[in-house]
mmCIF file of C-alpha atoms in Angstrom:
data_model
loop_
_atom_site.group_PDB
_atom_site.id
_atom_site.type_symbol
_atom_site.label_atom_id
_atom_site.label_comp_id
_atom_site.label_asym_id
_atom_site.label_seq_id
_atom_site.Cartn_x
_atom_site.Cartn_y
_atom_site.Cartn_z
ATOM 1 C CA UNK A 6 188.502 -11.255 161.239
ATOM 2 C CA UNK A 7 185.178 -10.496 159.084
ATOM 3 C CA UNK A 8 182.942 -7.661 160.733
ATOM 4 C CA UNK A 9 179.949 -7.842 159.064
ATOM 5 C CA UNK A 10 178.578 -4.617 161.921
ATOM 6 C CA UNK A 11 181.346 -2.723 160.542
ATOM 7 C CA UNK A 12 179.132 -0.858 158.036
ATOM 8 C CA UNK A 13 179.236 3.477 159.178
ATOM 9 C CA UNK A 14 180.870 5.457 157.794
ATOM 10 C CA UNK A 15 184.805 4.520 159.888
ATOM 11 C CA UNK A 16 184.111 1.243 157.438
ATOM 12 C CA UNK A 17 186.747 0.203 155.001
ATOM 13 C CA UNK A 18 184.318 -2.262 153.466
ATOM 14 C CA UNK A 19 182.081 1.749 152.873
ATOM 15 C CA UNK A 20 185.476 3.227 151.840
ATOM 16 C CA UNK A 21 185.147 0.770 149.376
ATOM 17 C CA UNK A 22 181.885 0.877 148.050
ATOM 18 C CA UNK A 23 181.662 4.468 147.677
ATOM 19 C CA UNK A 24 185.092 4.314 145.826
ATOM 20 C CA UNK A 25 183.634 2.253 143.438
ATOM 21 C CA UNK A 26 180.409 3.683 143.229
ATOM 22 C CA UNK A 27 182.420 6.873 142.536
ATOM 23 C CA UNK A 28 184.114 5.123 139.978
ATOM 24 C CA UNK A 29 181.551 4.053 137.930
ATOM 25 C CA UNK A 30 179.869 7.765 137.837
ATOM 26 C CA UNK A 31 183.398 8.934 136.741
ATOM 27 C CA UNK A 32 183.604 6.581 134.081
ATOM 28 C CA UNK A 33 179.783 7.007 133.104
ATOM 29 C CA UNK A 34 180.761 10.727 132.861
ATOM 30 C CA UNK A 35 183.910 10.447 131.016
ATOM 31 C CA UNK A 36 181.767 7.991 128.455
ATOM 32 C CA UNK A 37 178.936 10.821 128.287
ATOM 33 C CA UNK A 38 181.186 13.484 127.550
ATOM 34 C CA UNK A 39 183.225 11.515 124.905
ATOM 35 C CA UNK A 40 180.413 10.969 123.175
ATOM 36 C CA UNK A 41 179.019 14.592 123.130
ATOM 37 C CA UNK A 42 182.586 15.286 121.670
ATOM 38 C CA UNK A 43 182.291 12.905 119.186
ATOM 39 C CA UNK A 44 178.687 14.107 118.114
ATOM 40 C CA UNK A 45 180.108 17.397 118.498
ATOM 41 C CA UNK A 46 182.990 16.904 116.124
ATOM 42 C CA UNK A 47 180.641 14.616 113.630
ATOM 43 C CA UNK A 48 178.091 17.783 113.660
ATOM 44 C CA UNK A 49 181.312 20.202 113.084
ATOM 45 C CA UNK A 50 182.532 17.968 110.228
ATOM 46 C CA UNK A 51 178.929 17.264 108.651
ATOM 47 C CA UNK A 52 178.298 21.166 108.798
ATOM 48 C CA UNK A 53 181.581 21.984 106.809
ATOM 49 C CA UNK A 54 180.918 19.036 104.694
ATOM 50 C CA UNK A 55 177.670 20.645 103.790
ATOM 51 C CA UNK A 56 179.165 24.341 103.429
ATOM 52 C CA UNK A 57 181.697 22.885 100.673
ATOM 53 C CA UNK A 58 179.830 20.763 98.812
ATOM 54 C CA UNK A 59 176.383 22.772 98.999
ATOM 55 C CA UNK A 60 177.895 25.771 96.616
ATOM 56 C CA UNK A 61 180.580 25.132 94.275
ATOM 57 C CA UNK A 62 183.166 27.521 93.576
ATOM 58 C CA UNK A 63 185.068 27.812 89.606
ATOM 59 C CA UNK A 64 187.457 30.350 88.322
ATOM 60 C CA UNK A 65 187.090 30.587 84.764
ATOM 61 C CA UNK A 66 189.290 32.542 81.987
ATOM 62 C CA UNK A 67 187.974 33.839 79.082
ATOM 63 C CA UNK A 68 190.305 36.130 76.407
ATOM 64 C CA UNK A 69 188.083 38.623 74.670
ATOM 65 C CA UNK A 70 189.522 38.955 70.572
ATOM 66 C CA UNK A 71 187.989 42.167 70.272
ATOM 67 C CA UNK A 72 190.120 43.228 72.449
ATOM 68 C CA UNK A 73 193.506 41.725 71.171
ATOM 69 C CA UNK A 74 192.681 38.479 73.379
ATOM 70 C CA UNK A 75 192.062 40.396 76.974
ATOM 71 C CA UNK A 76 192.041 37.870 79.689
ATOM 72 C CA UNK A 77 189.000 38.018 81.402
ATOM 73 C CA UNK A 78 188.702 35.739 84.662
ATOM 74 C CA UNK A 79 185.665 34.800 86.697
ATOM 75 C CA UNK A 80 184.095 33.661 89.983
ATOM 76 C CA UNK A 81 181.648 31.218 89.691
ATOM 77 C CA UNK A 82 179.809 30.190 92.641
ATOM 78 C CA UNK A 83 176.288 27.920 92.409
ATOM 79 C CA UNK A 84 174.111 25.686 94.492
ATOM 80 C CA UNK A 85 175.069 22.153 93.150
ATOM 81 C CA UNK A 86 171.406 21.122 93.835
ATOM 82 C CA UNK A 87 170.024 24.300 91.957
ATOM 83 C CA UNK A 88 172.559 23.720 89.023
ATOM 84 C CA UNK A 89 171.664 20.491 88.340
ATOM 85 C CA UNK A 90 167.877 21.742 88.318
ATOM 86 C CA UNK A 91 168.790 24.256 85.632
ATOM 87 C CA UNK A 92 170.845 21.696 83.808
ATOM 88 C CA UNK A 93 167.459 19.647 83.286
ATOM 89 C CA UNK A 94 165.946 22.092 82.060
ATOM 90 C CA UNK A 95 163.627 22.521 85.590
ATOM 91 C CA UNK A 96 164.488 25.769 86.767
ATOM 92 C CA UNK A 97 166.467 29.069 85.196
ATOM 93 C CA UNK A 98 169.015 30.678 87.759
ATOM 94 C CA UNK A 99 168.665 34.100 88.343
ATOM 95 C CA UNK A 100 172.150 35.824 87.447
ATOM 96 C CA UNK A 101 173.918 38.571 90.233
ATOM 97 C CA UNK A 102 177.577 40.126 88.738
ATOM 98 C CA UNK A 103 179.891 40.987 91.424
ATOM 99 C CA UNK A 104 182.457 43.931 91.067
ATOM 100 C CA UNK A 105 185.256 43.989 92.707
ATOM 101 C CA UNK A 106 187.275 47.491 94.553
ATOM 102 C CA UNK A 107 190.408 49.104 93.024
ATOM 103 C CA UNK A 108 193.009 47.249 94.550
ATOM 104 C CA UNK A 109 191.014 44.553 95.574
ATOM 105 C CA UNK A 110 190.760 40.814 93.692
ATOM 106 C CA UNK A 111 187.508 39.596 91.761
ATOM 107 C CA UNK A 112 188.097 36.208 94.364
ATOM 108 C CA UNK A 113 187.663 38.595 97.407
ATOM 109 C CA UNK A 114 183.967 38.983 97.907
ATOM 110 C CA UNK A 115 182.923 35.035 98.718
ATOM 111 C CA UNK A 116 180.728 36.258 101.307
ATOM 112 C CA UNK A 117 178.468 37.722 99.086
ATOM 113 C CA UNK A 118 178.904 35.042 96.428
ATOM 114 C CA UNK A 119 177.701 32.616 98.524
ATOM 115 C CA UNK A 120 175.151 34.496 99.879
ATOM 116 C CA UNK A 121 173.748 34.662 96.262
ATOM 117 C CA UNK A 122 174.496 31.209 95.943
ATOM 118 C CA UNK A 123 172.954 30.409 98.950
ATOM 119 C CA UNK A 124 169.630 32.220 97.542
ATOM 120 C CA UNK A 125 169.722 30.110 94.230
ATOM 121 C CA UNK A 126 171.709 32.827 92.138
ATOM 122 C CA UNK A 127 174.837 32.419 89.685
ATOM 123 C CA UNK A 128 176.872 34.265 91.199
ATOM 124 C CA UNK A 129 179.613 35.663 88.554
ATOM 125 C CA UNK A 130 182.758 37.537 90.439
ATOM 126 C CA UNK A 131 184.891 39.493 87.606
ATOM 127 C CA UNK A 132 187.965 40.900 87.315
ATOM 128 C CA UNK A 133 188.046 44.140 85.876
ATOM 129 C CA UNK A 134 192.238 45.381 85.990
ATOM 130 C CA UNK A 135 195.518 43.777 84.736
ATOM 131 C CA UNK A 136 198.853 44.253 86.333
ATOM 132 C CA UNK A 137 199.107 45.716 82.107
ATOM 133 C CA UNK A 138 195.873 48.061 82.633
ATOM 134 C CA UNK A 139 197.268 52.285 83.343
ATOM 135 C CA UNK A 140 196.843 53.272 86.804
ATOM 136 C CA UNK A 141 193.532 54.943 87.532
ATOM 137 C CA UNK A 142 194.051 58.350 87.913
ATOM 138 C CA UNK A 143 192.264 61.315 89.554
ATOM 139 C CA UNK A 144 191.205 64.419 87.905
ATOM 140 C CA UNK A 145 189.099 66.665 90.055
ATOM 141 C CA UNK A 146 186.487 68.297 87.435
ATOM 142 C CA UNK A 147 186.263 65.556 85.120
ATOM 143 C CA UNK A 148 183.146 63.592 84.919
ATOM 144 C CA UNK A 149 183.562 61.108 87.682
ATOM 145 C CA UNK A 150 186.816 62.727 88.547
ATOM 146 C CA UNK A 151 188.223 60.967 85.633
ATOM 147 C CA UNK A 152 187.379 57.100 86.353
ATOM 148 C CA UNK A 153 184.965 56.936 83.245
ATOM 149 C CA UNK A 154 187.147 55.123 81.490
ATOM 150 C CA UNK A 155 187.457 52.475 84.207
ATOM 151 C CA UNK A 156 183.831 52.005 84.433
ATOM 152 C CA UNK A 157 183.379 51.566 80.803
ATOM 153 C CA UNK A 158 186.453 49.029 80.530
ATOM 154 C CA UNK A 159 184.145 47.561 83.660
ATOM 155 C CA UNK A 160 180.966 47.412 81.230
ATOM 156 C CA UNK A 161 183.076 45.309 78.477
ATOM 157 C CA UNK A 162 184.066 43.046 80.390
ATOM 158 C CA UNK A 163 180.735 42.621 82.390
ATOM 159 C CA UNK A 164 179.006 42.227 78.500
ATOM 160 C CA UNK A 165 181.748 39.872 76.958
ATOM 161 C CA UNK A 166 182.014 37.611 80.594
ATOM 162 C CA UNK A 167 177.999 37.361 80.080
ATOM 163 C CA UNK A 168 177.850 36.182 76.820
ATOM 164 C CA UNK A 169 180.771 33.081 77.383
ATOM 165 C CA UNK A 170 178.803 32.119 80.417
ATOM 166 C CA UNK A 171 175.753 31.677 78.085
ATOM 167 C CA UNK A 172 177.986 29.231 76.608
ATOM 168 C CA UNK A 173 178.563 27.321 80.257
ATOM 169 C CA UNK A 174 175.206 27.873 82.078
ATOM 170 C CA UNK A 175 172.674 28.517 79.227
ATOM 171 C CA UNK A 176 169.987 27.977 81.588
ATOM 172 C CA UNK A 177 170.252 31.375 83.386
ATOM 173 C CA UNK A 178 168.469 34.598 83.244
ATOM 174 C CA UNK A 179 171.104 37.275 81.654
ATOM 175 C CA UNK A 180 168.564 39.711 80.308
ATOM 176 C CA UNK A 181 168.135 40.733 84.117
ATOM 177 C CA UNK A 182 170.637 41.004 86.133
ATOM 178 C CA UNK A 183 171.240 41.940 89.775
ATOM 179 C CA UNK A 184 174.359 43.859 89.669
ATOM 180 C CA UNK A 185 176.588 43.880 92.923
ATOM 181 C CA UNK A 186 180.054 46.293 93.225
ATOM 182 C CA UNK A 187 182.180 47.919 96.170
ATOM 183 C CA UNK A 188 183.619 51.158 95.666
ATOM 184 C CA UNK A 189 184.853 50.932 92.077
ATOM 185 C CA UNK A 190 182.569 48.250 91.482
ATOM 186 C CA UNK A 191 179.799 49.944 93.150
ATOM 187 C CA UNK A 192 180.319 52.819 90.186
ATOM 188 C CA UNK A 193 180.750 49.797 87.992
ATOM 189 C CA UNK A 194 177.592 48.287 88.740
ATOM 190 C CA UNK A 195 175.821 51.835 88.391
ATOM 191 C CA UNK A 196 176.797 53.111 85.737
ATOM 192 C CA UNK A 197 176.051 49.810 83.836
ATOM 193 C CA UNK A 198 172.853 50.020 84.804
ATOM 194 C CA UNK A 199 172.180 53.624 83.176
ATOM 195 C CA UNK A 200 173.335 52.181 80.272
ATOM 196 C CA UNK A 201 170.973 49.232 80.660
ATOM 197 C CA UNK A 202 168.093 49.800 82.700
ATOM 198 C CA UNK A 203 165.894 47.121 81.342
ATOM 199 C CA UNK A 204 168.428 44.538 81.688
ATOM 200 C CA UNK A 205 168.526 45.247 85.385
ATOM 201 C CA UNK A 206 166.573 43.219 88.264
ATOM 202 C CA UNK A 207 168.090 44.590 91.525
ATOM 203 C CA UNK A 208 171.429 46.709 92.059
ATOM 204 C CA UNK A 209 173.341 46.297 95.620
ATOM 205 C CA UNK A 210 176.174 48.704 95.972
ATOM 206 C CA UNK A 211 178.826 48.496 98.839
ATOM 207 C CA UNK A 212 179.958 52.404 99.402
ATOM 208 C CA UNK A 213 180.455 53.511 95.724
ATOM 209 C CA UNK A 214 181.313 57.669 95.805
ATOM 210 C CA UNK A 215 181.115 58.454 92.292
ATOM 211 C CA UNK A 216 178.123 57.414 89.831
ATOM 212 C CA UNK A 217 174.976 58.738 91.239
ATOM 213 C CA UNK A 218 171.849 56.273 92.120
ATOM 214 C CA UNK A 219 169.389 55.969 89.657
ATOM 215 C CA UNK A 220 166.243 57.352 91.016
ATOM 216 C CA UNK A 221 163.422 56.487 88.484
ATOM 217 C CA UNK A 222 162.147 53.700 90.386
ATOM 218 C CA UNK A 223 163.013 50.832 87.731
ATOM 219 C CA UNK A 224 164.518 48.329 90.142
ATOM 220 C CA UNK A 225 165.364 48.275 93.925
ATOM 221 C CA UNK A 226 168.552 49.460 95.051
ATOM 222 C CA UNK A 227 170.265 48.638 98.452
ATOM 223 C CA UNK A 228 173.245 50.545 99.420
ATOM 224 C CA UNK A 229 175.688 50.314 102.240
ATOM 225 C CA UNK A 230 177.420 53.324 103.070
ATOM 226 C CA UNK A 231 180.825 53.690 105.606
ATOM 227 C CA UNK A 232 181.559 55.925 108.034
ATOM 228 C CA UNK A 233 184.983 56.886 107.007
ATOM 229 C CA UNK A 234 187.500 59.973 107.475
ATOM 230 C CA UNK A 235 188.777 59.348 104.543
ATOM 231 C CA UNK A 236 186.221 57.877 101.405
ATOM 232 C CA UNK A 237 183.512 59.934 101.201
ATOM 233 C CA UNK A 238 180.653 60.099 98.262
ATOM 234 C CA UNK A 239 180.481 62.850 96.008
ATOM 235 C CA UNK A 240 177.621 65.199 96.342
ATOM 236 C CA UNK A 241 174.977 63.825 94.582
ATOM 237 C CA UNK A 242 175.924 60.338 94.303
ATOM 238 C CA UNK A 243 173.662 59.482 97.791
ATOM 239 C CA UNK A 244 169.864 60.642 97.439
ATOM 240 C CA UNK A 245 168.285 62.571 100.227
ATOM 241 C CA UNK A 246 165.491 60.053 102.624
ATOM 242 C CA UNK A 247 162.567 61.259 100.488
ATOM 243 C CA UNK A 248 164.053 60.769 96.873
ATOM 244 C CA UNK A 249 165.163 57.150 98.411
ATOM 245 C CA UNK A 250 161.445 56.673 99.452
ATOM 246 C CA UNK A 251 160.138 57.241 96.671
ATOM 247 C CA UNK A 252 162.586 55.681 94.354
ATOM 248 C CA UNK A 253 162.670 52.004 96.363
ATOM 249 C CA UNK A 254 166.519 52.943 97.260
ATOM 250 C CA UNK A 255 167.363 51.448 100.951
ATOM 251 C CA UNK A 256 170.387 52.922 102.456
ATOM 252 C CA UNK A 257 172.023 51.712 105.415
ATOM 253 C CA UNK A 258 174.454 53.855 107.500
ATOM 254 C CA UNK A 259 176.485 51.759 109.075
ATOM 255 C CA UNK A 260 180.084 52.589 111.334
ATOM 256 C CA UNK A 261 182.304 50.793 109.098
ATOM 257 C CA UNK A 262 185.098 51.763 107.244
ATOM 258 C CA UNK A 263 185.244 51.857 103.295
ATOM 259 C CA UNK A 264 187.687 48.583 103.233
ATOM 260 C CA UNK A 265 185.787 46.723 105.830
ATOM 261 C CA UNK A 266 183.605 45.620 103.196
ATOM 262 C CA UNK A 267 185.420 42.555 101.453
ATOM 263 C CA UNK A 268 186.876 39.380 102.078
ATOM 264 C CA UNK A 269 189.318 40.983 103.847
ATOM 265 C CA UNK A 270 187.282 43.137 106.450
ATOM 266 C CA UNK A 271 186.401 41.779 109.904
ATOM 267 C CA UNK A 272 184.138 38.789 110.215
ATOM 268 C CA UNK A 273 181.075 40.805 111.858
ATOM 269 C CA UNK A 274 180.857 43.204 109.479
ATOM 270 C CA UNK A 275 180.764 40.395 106.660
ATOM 271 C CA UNK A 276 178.230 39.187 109.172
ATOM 272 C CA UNK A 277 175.762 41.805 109.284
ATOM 273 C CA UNK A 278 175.918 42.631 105.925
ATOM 274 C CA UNK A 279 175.197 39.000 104.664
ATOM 275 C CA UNK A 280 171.813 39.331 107.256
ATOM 276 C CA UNK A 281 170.944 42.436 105.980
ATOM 277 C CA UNK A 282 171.433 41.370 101.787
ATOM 278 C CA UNK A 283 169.467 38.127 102.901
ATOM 279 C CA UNK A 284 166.507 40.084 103.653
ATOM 280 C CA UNK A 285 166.886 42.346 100.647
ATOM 281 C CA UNK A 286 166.876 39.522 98.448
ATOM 282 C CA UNK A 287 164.032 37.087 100.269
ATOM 283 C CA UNK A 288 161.096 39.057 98.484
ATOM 284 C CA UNK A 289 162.045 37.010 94.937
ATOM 285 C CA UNK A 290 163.479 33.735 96.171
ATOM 286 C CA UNK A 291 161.402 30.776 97.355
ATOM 287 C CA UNK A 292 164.188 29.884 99.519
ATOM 288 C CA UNK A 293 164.532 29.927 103.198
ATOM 289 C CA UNK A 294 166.368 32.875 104.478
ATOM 290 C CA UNK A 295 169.787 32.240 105.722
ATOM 291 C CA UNK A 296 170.164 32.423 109.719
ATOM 292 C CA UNK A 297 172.685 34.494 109.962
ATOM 293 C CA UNK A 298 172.066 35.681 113.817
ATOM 294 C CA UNK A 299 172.999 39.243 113.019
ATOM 295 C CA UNK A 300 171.966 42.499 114.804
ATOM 296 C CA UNK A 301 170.627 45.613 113.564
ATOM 297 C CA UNK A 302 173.032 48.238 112.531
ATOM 298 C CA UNK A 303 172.453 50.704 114.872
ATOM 299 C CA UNK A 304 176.074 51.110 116.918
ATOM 300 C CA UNK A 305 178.971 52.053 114.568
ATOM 301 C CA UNK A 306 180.976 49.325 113.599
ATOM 302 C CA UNK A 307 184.915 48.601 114.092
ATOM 303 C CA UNK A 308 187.279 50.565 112.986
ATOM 304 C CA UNK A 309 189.856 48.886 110.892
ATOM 305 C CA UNK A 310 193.123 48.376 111.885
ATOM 306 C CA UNK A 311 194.903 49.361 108.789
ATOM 307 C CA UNK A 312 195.141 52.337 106.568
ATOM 308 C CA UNK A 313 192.325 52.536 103.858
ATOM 309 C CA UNK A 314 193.536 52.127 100.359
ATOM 310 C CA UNK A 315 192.131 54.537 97.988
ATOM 311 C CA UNK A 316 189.116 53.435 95.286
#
């Protein structure tokens, strides 16, 4: 029999409701949340879409005849959108060379690449050594305690690899360059521009102990320096706070150790130091900065957990 009064809450008919009433919030819910997944996962996939097809990446080998047909490799990394500009002839790319650390591969500093790339730079990553090349040796009392012939192996390569690229992206600015290096690459990148000061536009060095900063005032210099037991800069090769002043030289102290700063160092250390060469390089790029949610250096950073390798 039908009891139409049976309607509190001892009522199967309000079991019965309220199950399905239940029901239909669960499924509502379960419909909401697949769908924020899906966004979720289209947003994920759009955003890496972007990130890969946004810069493009080319290694590129060129063999030097002076030099009985040296092999000389390259990083290439550009904004698609800004290379097709300077392949109509719209815009010319401003040029940055990377140089790499002893020990460490011309294809292991992408995260400053594509910061430059980011910015509207060609970004040109070298490799400097061959498996063939002597070791590098160290020879306390010797001028740059014997690495001089490194470096200027460094500055043929960085002078041949910039005249083939003229031959692949003639629409870019090589007569100034913003030249990049860590450790060995650092020295690279200031000792080249000694040679050539007037070919320079900015110099960023990553905790290079040997060639002293140029302090005349030509171009800007930004310099991150570890805080390691083991690398440390010879005297001379970091200015005091007023020469730096005075000479537009920005160093930053940060807590991280000499092979932190590559490819292979930890992710917020990359981090911060992306932010931080961002900034450095917004005053001559129409561009909008890079968000790169990064906090001051003002803690040291992690210590890494391996043993540094000597540069």
């Amino acid at each position: 029999m039908y009891h139409a009064h049976g309607t509190g809450p001892q009522s199967p008919e309000h079991w019965d409701i309220g199950l399905r009433g239940r029901g239909a919030e669960d499924n509502n819910m379960k419909r909401g949340i697949a769908i924020l997944v899906s966004l979720s996962a289209l947003m994920t996939i759009a955003y890496f879409t972007a990130s890969k097809w946004a810069i493009r990446h080319e290694t590129l080998t060129f063999n030097d005849p002076v030099r009985g047909n040296r092999p000389v490799a390259v990083d290439v990394a550009v904004r698609r959108d800004k290379e097709m500009q300077a392949n109509a002839g719209m815009i010319t790319l401003p040029v940055a060379i990377l140089n790499h650390g002893n020990t460490v591969k011309f294809t292991e500093y992408s995260f400053l690449a594509n910061i430059f790339a980011a910015r509207g730079y060609l970004a040109i990553s070298i490799q400097h050594d061959l498996p063939t090349d002597p070791p590098m040796v160290t020879n306390v009392g010797e001028l740059y305690v014997g690495r001089l012939p490194q470096y200027q192996r460094g500055i043929a390569n960085i002078r041949f690899a910039v005249d083939e690229m003229k031959k692949v992206e003639p629409n870019a600015d090589y007569d100034r360059l913003t030249m990049v290096g860590h450790s060995m690459g650092g020295d690279i990148s200031m000792y080249f521009a000694k040679m050539y000061p007037d070919q320079i536009k900015k110099v960023v060095t990553l905790d290079n102990l040997r060639v002293p900063f140029m302090t005349e005032g030509k171009f800007k210099i930004l310099s991150f320096r570890s805080k390691d037991p083991v690398f440390k800069a010879d005297p001379g090769v970091v200015p005091n706070e007023e020469v730096c002043e005075k000479s537009g030289i920005t160093v930053v102290q940060t807590g991280y150790q000499h092979t932190d700063m590559s490819d292979r160092g930890p992710d917020n250390v990359k981090t911060t130091i992306q932010g931080m060469l961002d900034r450095f390089l917004e005053d001559d790029s129409p561009l909008k900065p890079v968000d790169t949610n990064t906090p001051k250096i003002t803690e040291p950073g992690p210590v890494a957990l391996y043993a540094p390798i000597k540069n």
